[in-house]
Amino acid sequence: MIVNLYWITLFVLLPVTVLLMSRSLLAKAARSFLAKAKRHTSDTPPPSPTDSVTGEDDHERIKDKEARAFQIKFLKVYLFAMAADWLQGPYTYPLFKTEFEFPEKTVASLYMTTFIAAAISSLLVGFLADKFGRRNACLAFCLIHSLSALSVLSKDLKVLYAGQALGGIGLAMLWTVFESWMVTEWNTRKLGDERLGTMFGTMTKANCSAAVLGGLIGDLAVEVSGTRKGPFVVGVAIEAIAAAMLICCWNENYGQPKDSKEKRMTPKETLRQLGDIKIWALSFISCCWEGTNFLVLFFWPGILQDAHRRIHGPDAEDVPYGPIFAAFMLAMILGALLFSAIMKRKKSRLALPVDPSQSPSKTSWLKKTFTNPHNLMGIVIFIGGGCLLQSAYVPIEVLAFFGYLLFEFCNGIYVPCVAYHRGIVVNEGNRAGLYGLMKLPHFLFVIIALATAVEG
């Protein structure tokens, strides 16, 4: 009965998510159809583009069109890179533990190698990307991550440790250089902060969709190849496609534009920027939330399985990990959809004229509070923390599952929200370098967590 609950939840969330993601396209098609029908029945000519459109409105439409075109240009590369990572992630532990039959201590040390390499490289990769170019850094990621994936074709521990170290370097690059390239290009085109918030919401939705699709492709690769190495080989092919599109579609950008008269910041000058309390606050929040999110992803299968066996006995069948993970990703998409809707509402609210004679009502105060990204991030962190406390201290399977679902929904709001704040707070001249430094506490958090985890 509980297993059916997981599938039912997935089949409920899937159509709801698809419908909400396509609602804007459906609404636009409906408005176009109704407008044509109205003109046909009234025999009136279509309105001129200059009718009732101010210069400012026309400028906003142009910028919206530019933003949509840039989204497509960025996402078609970014999603291939993310899909390759999602494709391999779920099979790393089963490959080492089950197929290679390594002891738990060896598996943990391989994981720790990844995050130690990520922590060390996060001190350097951002600065190198700012100096030699973010697009070049993205190409380097594709090469490094592919070599890491190919290392699993060998069972030699020296090769695997080297591969995991390369994977850690690739992880640090994946989480810094792609976003740095995008934000710099966005600001160069002057597409606006509100649209940037919507862009991060779109990135989160697309990334979760890539995770769901990557999981399905990975499962198919295992079935076809008969080994858990299959998804890693497929991931190399996907990264080759991403590299080809990078070369063809992206231009290069650096810590400073080429025509800028300002000098590019040195690592020493970048370190001085750490005196900004906002950067410290964002780094601390990222460490706590994202480190905790890693623990959730690492431990939820065992927690739900233990809760399932307490009810149905030690010989009960395994919970369906694939559908549960897909349900978590769909919940995260719903959170990102809510964040995008809030940012669009904020943009439209800012565009409305303010009447100084009217005092703000309680409703308008609530709208202003919940459309403020700073307040929103605090709210979701509070709710997400409550979900994890409930899952930890009330280990009932159904409650734990829905607690994790709500946590992932909050995560869907948090991810674009914190990225939006990073995009505003961090300077262009040292963006990739500071992004790497801001990830360092998170990597250290994960290393300590893995070092202190024991069997059971």
Short mmCIF file of C-alpha atoms in Angstrom, two decimals:
data_model
loop_
_atom_site.label_atom_id
_atom_site.label_comp_id
_atom_site.label_asym_id
_atom_site.label_seq_id
_atom_site.Cartn_x
_atom_site.Cartn_y
_atom_site.Cartn_z
CA MET A 1 0.00 0.00 0.00
CA ILE A 2 2.84 2.40 0.90
CA VAL A 3 4.67 1.54 -2.34
CA ASN A 4 1.51 2.43 -4.25
CA LEU A 5 1.49 5.77 -2.44
CA TYR A 6 4.85 6.65 -3.97
CA TRP A 7 3.60 5.87 -7.47
CA ILE A 8 0.31 7.69 -6.89
CA THR A 9 2.19 10.77 -5.69
CA LEU A 10 4.36 10.68 -8.82
CA PHE A 11 1.37 10.32 -11.14
CA VAL A 12 -0.39 13.23 -9.41
CA LEU A 13 2.62 15.55 -9.44
CA LEU A 14 3.63 14.83 -13.04
CA PRO A 15 0.52 16.16 -14.86
CA VAL A 16 0.21 19.07 -12.42
CA THR A 17 3.81 20.08 -13.08
CA VAL A 18 3.50 19.72 -16.86
CA LEU A 19 0.29 21.75 -16.85
CA LEU A 20 1.78 24.55 -14.76
CA MET A 21 4.97 24.64 -16.84
CA SER A 22 2.96 24.98 -20.05
CA ARG A 23 0.33 27.35 -18.69
CA SER A 24 1.94 30.48 -20.16
CA LEU A 25 2.03 28.91 -23.64
CA LEU A 26 -1.59 27.80 -23.31
CA ALA A 27 -2.68 31.24 -22.09
CA LYS A 28 -0.83 32.97 -24.94
CA ALA A 29 -2.42 30.66 -27.52
CA ALA A 30 -5.87 31.22 -25.99
CA ARG A 31 -5.47 35.03 -26.04
CA SER A 32 -4.31 34.92 -29.66
CA PHE A 33 -7.25 32.72 -30.66
CA LEU A 34 -9.79 34.95 -28.88
CA ALA A 35 -8.31 38.10 -30.42
CA LYS A 36 -8.53 36.64 -33.93
CA ALA A 37 -12.08 35.45 -33.32
CA LYS A 38 -13.10 38.90 -32.07
CA ARG A 39 -11.59 40.63 -35.11
CA HIS A 40 -13.28 38.13 -37.41
CA THR A 41 -16.74 38.71 -35.91
CA SER A 42 -16.40 42.52 -35.71
CA ASP A 43 -14.62 42.94 -39.09
CA THR A 44 -12.11 45.35 -37.54
CA PRO A 45 -8.51 45.52 -38.74
CA PRO A 46 -5.79 44.24 -36.42
CA PRO A 47 -4.33 46.90 -34.14
CA SER A 48 -1.17 48.66 -35.24
CA PRO A 49 1.93 47.91 -33.18
CA THR A 50 2.10 51.61 -32.31
CA ASP A 51 -1.46 51.78 -31.00
CA SER A 52 -1.65 52.24 -27.23
CA VAL A 53 1.97 51.21 -26.85
CA THR A 54 4.34 53.62 -25.23
CA GLY A 55 8.05 53.77 -25.92
CA GLU A 56 8.73 52.25 -22.51
CA ASP A 57 6.34 49.35 -23.19
CA ASP A 58 8.03 48.74 -26.54
CA HIS A 59 11.45 48.73 -24.84
CA GLU A 60 10.25 46.20 -22.24
CA ARG A 61 8.90 43.94 -24.98
CA ILE A 62 12.23 44.06 -26.80
CA LYS A 63 14.10 43.22 -23.59
CA ASP A 64 11.69 40.36 -22.83
CA LYS A 65 12.33 38.96 -26.31
CA GLU A 66 16.11 39.30 -25.86
CA ALA A 67 15.88 37.58 -22.47
CA ARG A 68 13.96 34.62 -23.93
CA ALA A 69 16.47 34.26 -26.78
CA PHE A 70 19.37 34.31 -24.33
CA GLN A 71 17.65 31.74 -22.09
CA ILE A 72 17.52 29.30 -25.01
CA LYS A 73 21.16 30.01 -25.92
CA PHE A 74 22.35 29.31 -22.37
CA LEU A 75 20.06 26.48 -21.32
CA LYS A 76 20.64 24.23 -24.33
CA VAL A 77 24.31 23.97 -23.27
CA TYR A 78 23.85 24.12 -19.50
CA LEU A 79 21.26 21.35 -19.45
CA PHE A 80 23.50 18.94 -21.38
CA ALA A 81 26.26 19.54 -18.82
CA MET A 82 23.87 19.07 -15.88
CA ALA A 83 22.20 16.02 -17.45
CA ALA A 84 25.60 14.30 -17.75
CA ASP A 85 26.16 14.85 -14.02
CA TRP A 86 22.65 13.74 -13.04
CA LEU A 87 23.04 10.69 -15.27
CA GLN A 88 26.06 9.42 -13.33
CA GLY A 89 25.30 10.56 -9.78
CA PRO A 90 22.71 7.93 -8.74
CA TYR A 91 24.91 5.05 -9.94
CA THR A 92 28.23 6.00 -8.32
CA TYR A 93 27.51 4.42 -4.92
CA PRO A 94 25.88 1.21 -6.30
CA LEU A 95 28.77 0.80 -8.75
CA PHE A 96 31.42 1.00 -6.05
CA LYS A 97 29.52 -0.87 -3.35
CA THR A 98 27.59 -3.56 -5.25
CA GLU A 99 29.29 -4.10 -8.60
CA PHE A 100 32.92 -3.51 -7.54
CA GLU A 101 32.20 -4.93 -4.03
CA PHE A 102 34.35 -2.37 -2.23
CA PRO A 103 34.01 -2.16 1.57
CA GLU A 104 32.04 0.75 3.03
CA LYS A 105 35.20 2.49 4.23
CA THR A 106 36.68 2.47 0.72
CA VAL A 107 33.46 3.81 -0.80
CA ALA A 108 33.35 6.64 1.75
CA SER A 109 37.01 7.50 1.06
CA LEU A 110 36.29 7.67 -2.68
CA TYR A 111 33.41 10.07 -2.02
CA MET A 112 35.61 12.12 0.31
CA THR A 113 38.27 12.34 -2.40
CA THR A 114 35.71 14.04 -4.66
CA PHE A 115 34.79 16.70 -2.13
CA ILE A 116 38.35 17.27 -0.90
CA ALA A 117 39.38 17.91 -4.52
CA ALA A 118 36.35 20.17 -4.94
CA ALA A 119 37.24 22.14 -1.80
CA ILE A 120 40.86 22.64 -2.86
CA SER A 121 40.06 23.46 -6.48
CA SER A 122 37.33 25.93 -5.49
CA LEU A 123 40.17 28.20 -4.30
CA LEU A 124 41.61 28.32 -7.83
CA VAL A 125 39.16 27.45 -10.61
CA GLY A 126 37.13 30.63 -10.28
CA PHE A 127 40.17 32.90 -10.50
CA LEU A 128 41.52 30.94 -13.47
CA ALA A 129 38.14 31.22 -15.18
CA ASP A 130 38.09 35.00 -14.61
CA LYS A 131 41.58 35.29 -16.09
CA PHE A 132 41.47 32.85 -19.03
CA GLY A 133 37.75 33.01 -19.83
CA ARG A 134 34.57 31.43 -18.51
CA ARG A 135 33.71 29.67 -21.80
CA ASN A 136 37.17 28.08 -21.84
CA ALA A 137 36.54 26.97 -18.25
CA CYS A 138 33.23 25.38 -19.29
CA LEU A 139 35.05 23.50 -22.07
CA ALA A 140 37.65 22.38 -19.53
CA PHE A 141 34.83 21.09 -17.33
CA CYS A 142 33.51 18.91 -20.17
CA LEU A 143 36.97 17.40 -20.66
CA ILE A 144 37.76 16.90 -16.95
CA HIS A 145 34.36 15.46 -16.09
CA SER A 146 34.56 13.09 -19.09
CA LEU A 147 37.93 11.77 -17.93
CA SER A 148 36.46 11.28 -14.46
CA ALA A 149 33.56 9.26 -15.94
CA LEU A 150 35.89 7.10 -18.03
CA SER A 151 37.91 6.18 -14.92
CA VAL A 152 35.12 3.81 -13.78
CA LEU A 153 35.94 1.52 -16.71
CA SER A 154 38.88 0.41 -14.57
CA LYS A 155 38.58 -1.32 -11.21
CA ASP A 156 42.07 -0.24 -10.16
CA LEU A 157 41.78 1.88 -6.99
CA LYS A 158 44.55 4.27 -8.09
CA VAL A 159 42.66 5.04 -11.30
CA LEU A 160 39.37 5.43 -9.41
CA TYR A 161 40.87 7.81 -6.83
CA ALA A 162 42.34 9.89 -9.66
CA GLY A 163 38.98 9.85 -11.41
CA GLN A 164 37.15 10.95 -8.25
CA ALA A 165 39.66 13.77 -7.78
CA LEU A 166 38.98 14.93 -11.34
CA GLY A 167 35.27 14.65 -10.61
CA GLY A 168 35.70 16.98 -7.62
CA ILE A 169 37.47 19.56 -9.79
CA GLY A 170 34.67 19.25 -12.33
CA LEU A 171 32.07 19.66 -9.57
CA ALA A 172 33.64 22.93 -8.42
CA MET A 173 33.68 24.17 -12.02
CA LEU A 174 30.10 23.09 -12.74
CA TRP A 175 28.78 25.10 -9.79
CA THR A 176 30.72 28.27 -10.58
CA VAL A 177 31.80 28.90 -14.16
CA PHE A 178 28.50 28.27 -15.98
CA GLU A 179 26.54 30.61 -13.71
CA SER A 180 29.35 33.20 -13.83
CA TRP A 181 29.30 33.21 -17.63
CA MET A 182 25.53 33.57 -17.70
CA VAL A 183 25.28 36.41 -15.17
CA THR A 184 28.05 38.42 -16.87
CA GLU A 185 26.39 38.06 -20.27
CA TRP A 186 23.02 38.96 -18.72
CA ASN A 187 24.39 42.15 -17.19
CA THR A 188 26.25 43.04 -20.40
CA ARG A 189 22.93 42.89 -22.26
CA LYS A 190 21.27 44.96 -19.47
CA LEU A 191 18.33 42.57 -19.18
CA GLY A 192 17.43 43.60 -15.61
CA ASP A 193 17.50 42.14 -12.09
CA GLU A 194 13.84 41.02 -12.06
CA ARG A 195 14.30 39.09 -15.29
CA LEU A 196 17.48 37.61 -13.79
CA GLY A 197 15.42 36.23 -10.90
CA THR A 198 13.01 34.68 -13.40
CA MET A 199 16.00 33.25 -15.30
CA PHE A 200 17.26 31.48 -12.18
CA GLY A 201 13.78 30.06 -11.63
CA THR A 202 13.80 28.76 -15.21
CA MET A 203 17.27 27.26 -14.68
CA THR A 204 16.05 25.37 -11.60
CA LYS A 205 12.98 24.03 -13.40
CA ALA A 206 15.03 22.95 -16.40
CA ASN A 207 17.71 21.39 -14.18
CA CYS A 208 15.15 19.31 -12.29
CA SER A 209 13.59 18.23 -15.59
CA ALA A 210 17.08 17.19 -16.75
CA ALA A 211 17.48 15.21 -13.51
CA VAL A 212 14.25 13.29 -14.14
CA LEU A 213 15.17 12.64 -17.79
CA GLY A 214 18.76 11.76 -16.84
CA GLY A 215 17.49 9.20 -14.35
CA LEU A 216 15.35 7.54 -17.03
CA ILE A 217 18.21 7.51 -19.57
CA GLY A 218 20.59 6.16 -16.92
CA ASP A 219 18.20 3.34 -16.06
CA LEU A 220 17.88 2.51 -19.76
CA ALA A 221 21.70 2.54 -20.15
CA VAL A 222 22.03 0.06 -17.27
CA GLU A 223 19.39 -2.22 -18.81
CA VAL A 224 21.00 -2.14 -22.26
CA SER A 225 24.64 -2.45 -21.15
CA GLY A 226 24.04 -4.83 -18.25
CA THR A 227 26.39 -2.81 -16.03
CA ARG A 228 26.24 0.37 -13.97
CA LYS A 229 29.15 1.70 -16.03
CA GLY A 230 26.71 2.36 -18.88
CA PRO A 231 25.43 5.76 -17.64
CA PHE A 232 29.01 7.02 -17.29
CA VAL A 233 29.79 6.22 -20.94
CA VAL A 234 26.54 7.87 -22.07
CA GLY A 235 27.47 10.89 -19.94
CA VAL A 236 30.75 11.28 -21.86
CA ALA A 237 28.82 11.40 -25.14
CA ILE A 238 26.44 14.03 -23.72
CA GLU A 239 29.35 16.18 -22.55
CA ALA A 240 30.92 15.95 -26.03
CA ILE A 241 27.68 17.41 -27.42
CA ALA A 242 27.76 20.16 -24.78
CA ALA A 243 31.36 21.03 -25.72
CA ALA A 244 30.47 21.24 -29.43
CA MET A 245 27.57 23.59 -28.68
CA LEU A 246 29.80 25.70 -26.42
CA ILE A 247 32.25 26.24 -29.26
CA CYS A 248 29.51 27.05 -31.76
CA CYS A 249 27.07 29.13 -29.70
CA TRP A 250 28.83 30.90 -26.80
CA ASN A 251 31.15 33.87 -26.89
CA GLU A 252 33.92 34.35 -24.35
CA ASN A 253 33.77 36.61 -21.30
CA TYR A 254 36.24 37.38 -18.54
CA GLY A 255 36.45 38.98 -15.12
CA GLN A 256 36.24 42.34 -16.89
CA PRO A 257 34.94 43.14 -20.39
CA LYS A 258 37.68 43.58 -22.99
CA ASP A 259 36.72 47.22 -23.58
CA SER A 260 36.73 48.03 -19.85
CA LYS A 261 39.35 50.50 -18.62
CA GLU A 262 39.39 48.88 -15.18
CA LYS A 263 41.99 46.24 -14.39
CA ARG A 264 40.90 42.70 -13.66
CA MET A 265 40.90 41.99 -9.94
CA THR A 266 43.75 39.88 -8.59
CA PRO A 267 43.07 37.05 -6.11
CA LYS A 268 44.39 39.28 -3.31
CA GLU A 269 41.93 42.05 -4.26
CA THR A 270 39.16 39.49 -4.49
CA LEU A 271 39.88 38.30 -0.94
CA ARG A 272 39.33 41.86 0.26
CA GLN A 273 35.78 41.62 -1.08
CA LEU A 274 35.12 38.97 1.58
CA GLY A 275 34.79 41.84 4.04
CA ASP A 276 31.27 42.38 2.67
CA ILE A 277 28.87 41.02 5.30
CA LYS A 278 26.37 40.07 2.56
CA ILE A 279 28.88 37.66 1.02
CA TRP A 280 29.55 36.12 4.45
CA ALA A 281 25.81 35.76 5.04
CA LEU A 282 25.20 34.10 1.66
CA SER A 283 28.17 31.77 2.18
CA PHE A 284 26.89 30.72 5.61
CA ILE A 285 23.35 30.17 4.33
CA SER A 286 24.66 28.14 1.37
CA CYS A 287 26.84 26.02 3.65
CA CYS A 288 23.98 25.18 6.02
CA TRP A 289 21.23 24.61 3.45
CA GLU A 290 23.19 23.00 0.62
CA GLY A 291 25.23 20.86 3.00
CA THR A 292 22.02 19.66 4.62
CA ASN A 293 20.53 19.05 1.19
CA PHE A 294 23.48 16.77 0.38
CA LEU A 295 22.81 14.80 3.57
CA VAL A 296 19.15 14.46 2.60
CA LEU A 297 20.10 13.13 -0.86
CA PHE A 298 22.64 10.77 0.72
CA PHE A 299 20.46 9.37 3.50
CA TRP A 300 16.81 9.48 2.39
CA PRO A 301 16.87 6.03 0.71
CA GLY A 302 18.05 4.33 3.91
CA ILE A 303 15.68 6.31 6.13
CA LEU A 304 12.59 5.51 4.04
CA GLN A 305 13.66 1.87 3.63
CA ASP A 306 14.16 1.44 7.40
CA ALA A 307 10.78 3.06 8.09
CA HIS A 308 9.19 0.78 5.46
CA ARG A 309 10.66 -2.37 7.05
CA ARG A 310 9.55 -1.35 10.54
CA ILE A 311 5.98 -1.55 9.26
CA HIS A 312 6.16 -4.48 6.82
CA GLY A 313 8.94 -6.58 8.35
CA PRO A 314 12.62 -7.10 7.51
CA ASP A 315 11.81 -9.06 4.32
CA ALA A 316 9.65 -6.28 2.82
CA GLU A 317 10.35 -5.27 -0.77
CA ASP A 318 12.48 -2.20 -1.44
CA VAL A 319 10.81 1.16 -1.79
CA PRO A 320 10.81 2.38 -5.44
CA TYR A 321 13.83 4.71 -5.41
CA GLY A 322 13.37 5.94 -8.98
CA PRO A 323 9.78 7.15 -8.63
CA ILE A 324 10.55 8.68 -5.22
CA PHE A 325 13.50 10.64 -6.63
CA ALA A 326 11.38 11.74 -9.60
CA ALA A 327 8.65 12.92 -7.21
CA PHE A 328 11.25 14.95 -5.27
CA MET A 329 12.44 16.60 -8.49
CA LEU A 330 8.85 17.41 -9.51
CA ALA A 331 8.25 19.01 -6.10
CA MET A 332 11.41 21.07 -6.64
CA ILE A 333 10.10 22.18 -10.05
CA LEU A 334 6.86 23.32 -8.42
CA GLY A 335 8.89 25.41 -5.97
CA ALA A 336 10.85 26.98 -8.83
CA LEU A 337 7.58 27.71 -10.66
CA LEU A 338 6.30 29.52 -7.58
CA PHE A 339 9.51 31.57 -7.35
CA SER A 340 9.25 32.54 -11.04
CA ALA A 341 5.62 33.56 -10.58
CA ILE A 342 6.53 35.68 -7.54
CA MET A 343 9.33 37.44 -9.44
CA LYS A 344 7.03 38.16 -12.38
CA ARG A 345 4.45 39.53 -9.97
CA LYS A 346 7.11 41.70 -8.35
CA LYS A 347 8.14 43.04 -11.76
CA SER A 348 4.54 43.90 -12.69
CA ARG A 349 3.94 45.47 -9.27
CA LEU A 350 7.00 47.71 -9.65
CA ALA A 351 5.75 48.79 -13.07
CA LEU A 352 2.44 50.06 -11.66
CA PRO A 353 2.14 53.76 -10.75
CA VAL A 354 2.01 54.50 -7.03
CA ASP A 355 -0.75 56.72 -5.69
CA PRO A 356 0.78 58.71 -2.77
CA SER A 357 -2.67 59.63 -1.45
CA GLN A 358 -3.50 56.00 -0.64
CA SER A 359 -2.13 54.40 2.50
CA PRO A 360 -0.84 50.81 2.10
CA SER A 361 -3.42 48.20 3.08
CA LYS A 362 -2.71 44.99 4.98
CA THR A 363 -3.11 43.01 1.74
CA SER A 364 -0.56 45.15 -0.09
CA TRP A 365 1.84 44.79 2.86
CA LEU A 366 1.53 40.99 2.67
CA LYS A 367 2.11 41.03 -1.09
CA LYS A 368 5.19 43.19 -0.64
CA THR A 369 6.51 40.88 2.09
CA PHE A 370 6.06 37.65 0.15
CA THR A 371 7.37 39.07 -3.15
CA ASN A 372 10.59 40.24 -1.50
CA PRO A 373 13.32 37.66 -2.31
CA HIS A 374 15.10 38.35 1.02
CA ASN A 375 12.00 37.55 3.06
CA LEU A 376 11.12 34.62 0.82
CA MET A 377 14.48 32.92 1.39
CA GLY A 378 14.09 33.24 5.16
CA ILE A 379 10.60 31.75 5.03
CA VAL A 380 11.57 28.68 2.99
CA ILE A 381 14.64 28.01 5.17
CA PHE A 382 12.41 28.08 8.27
CA ILE A 383 9.83 25.74 6.70
CA GLY A 384 12.49 23.40 5.27
CA GLY A 385 14.18 23.11 8.66
CA GLY A 386 10.85 22.19 10.22
CA CYS A 387 10.34 19.47 7.61
CA LEU A 388 13.68 17.87 8.44
CA LEU A 389 13.03 18.04 12.19
CA GLN A 390 9.72 16.28 11.64
CA SER A 391 11.34 13.59 9.45
CA ALA A 392 14.12 13.03 12.02
CA TYR A 393 12.01 12.81 15.18
CA VAL A 394 8.81 11.26 13.76
CA PRO A 395 10.26 8.40 11.64
CA ILE A 396 6.92 7.30 10.19
CA GLU A 397 7.25 6.40 6.51
CA VAL A 398 4.37 8.46 5.14
CA LEU A 399 5.24 11.53 7.24
CA ALA A 400 8.93 11.26 6.37
CA PHE A 401 8.15 10.98 2.65
CA PHE A 402 5.88 14.03 2.60
CA GLY A 403 8.32 15.90 4.82
CA TYR A 404 11.05 15.34 2.22
CA LEU A 405 8.62 16.34 -0.54
CA LEU A 406 7.93 19.66 1.18
CA PHE A 407 11.66 20.14 1.81
CA GLU A 408 12.37 19.69 -1.93
CA PHE A 409 9.55 22.13 -2.72
CA CYS A 410 11.31 24.66 -0.48
CA ASN A 411 14.60 23.75 -2.17
CA GLY A 412 13.03 24.64 -5.52
CA ILE A 413 12.41 28.16 -4.18
CA TYR A 414 15.76 28.41 -2.38
CA VAL A 415 18.03 27.53 -5.33
CA PRO A 416 16.95 30.35 -7.69
CA CYS A 417 16.52 32.71 -4.73
CA VAL A 418 20.10 32.35 -3.48
CA ALA A 419 21.42 32.48 -7.06
CA TYR A 420 19.48 35.73 -7.57
CA HIS A 421 21.15 37.19 -4.45
CA ARG A 422 24.61 36.05 -5.59
CA GLY A 423 24.02 37.65 -8.98
CA ILE A 424 23.34 41.03 -7.33
CA VAL A 425 25.89 40.98 -4.48
CA VAL A 426 29.02 39.69 -6.26
CA ASN A 427 31.02 42.05 -8.50
CA GLU A 428 31.63 41.23 -12.17
CA GLY A 429 35.41 41.53 -11.94
CA ASN A 430 35.79 38.58 -9.54
CA ARG A 431 32.51 36.71 -9.94
CA ALA A 432 33.81 33.21 -10.70
CA GLY A 433 36.58 33.52 -8.09
CA LEU A 434 34.20 34.55 -5.32
CA TYR A 435 31.65 31.92 -6.35
CA GLY A 436 34.34 29.31 -5.80
CA LEU A 437 35.29 30.70 -2.38
CA MET A 438 31.62 30.85 -1.35
CA LYS A 439 31.31 27.12 -2.11
CA LEU A 440 34.29 26.21 0.09
CA PRO A 441 32.34 26.02 3.43
CA HIS A 442 29.78 23.75 1.74
CA PHE A 443 32.48 21.33 0.58
CA LEU A 444 34.07 21.31 4.05
CA PHE A 445 30.65 20.63 5.59
CA VAL A 446 30.21 17.56 3.34
CA ILE A 447 33.76 16.30 4.05
CA ILE A 448 33.18 16.48 7.82
CA ALA A 449 29.79 14.79 7.44
CA LEU A 450 31.26 11.92 5.43
CA ALA A 451 34.17 11.56 7.85
CA THR A 452 31.85 11.24 10.86
CA ALA A 453 29.25 8.96 9.25
CA VAL A 454 29.45 5.29 10.26
CA GLU A 455 27.71 2.11 9.21
CA GLY A 456 24.02 2.23 10.13
#
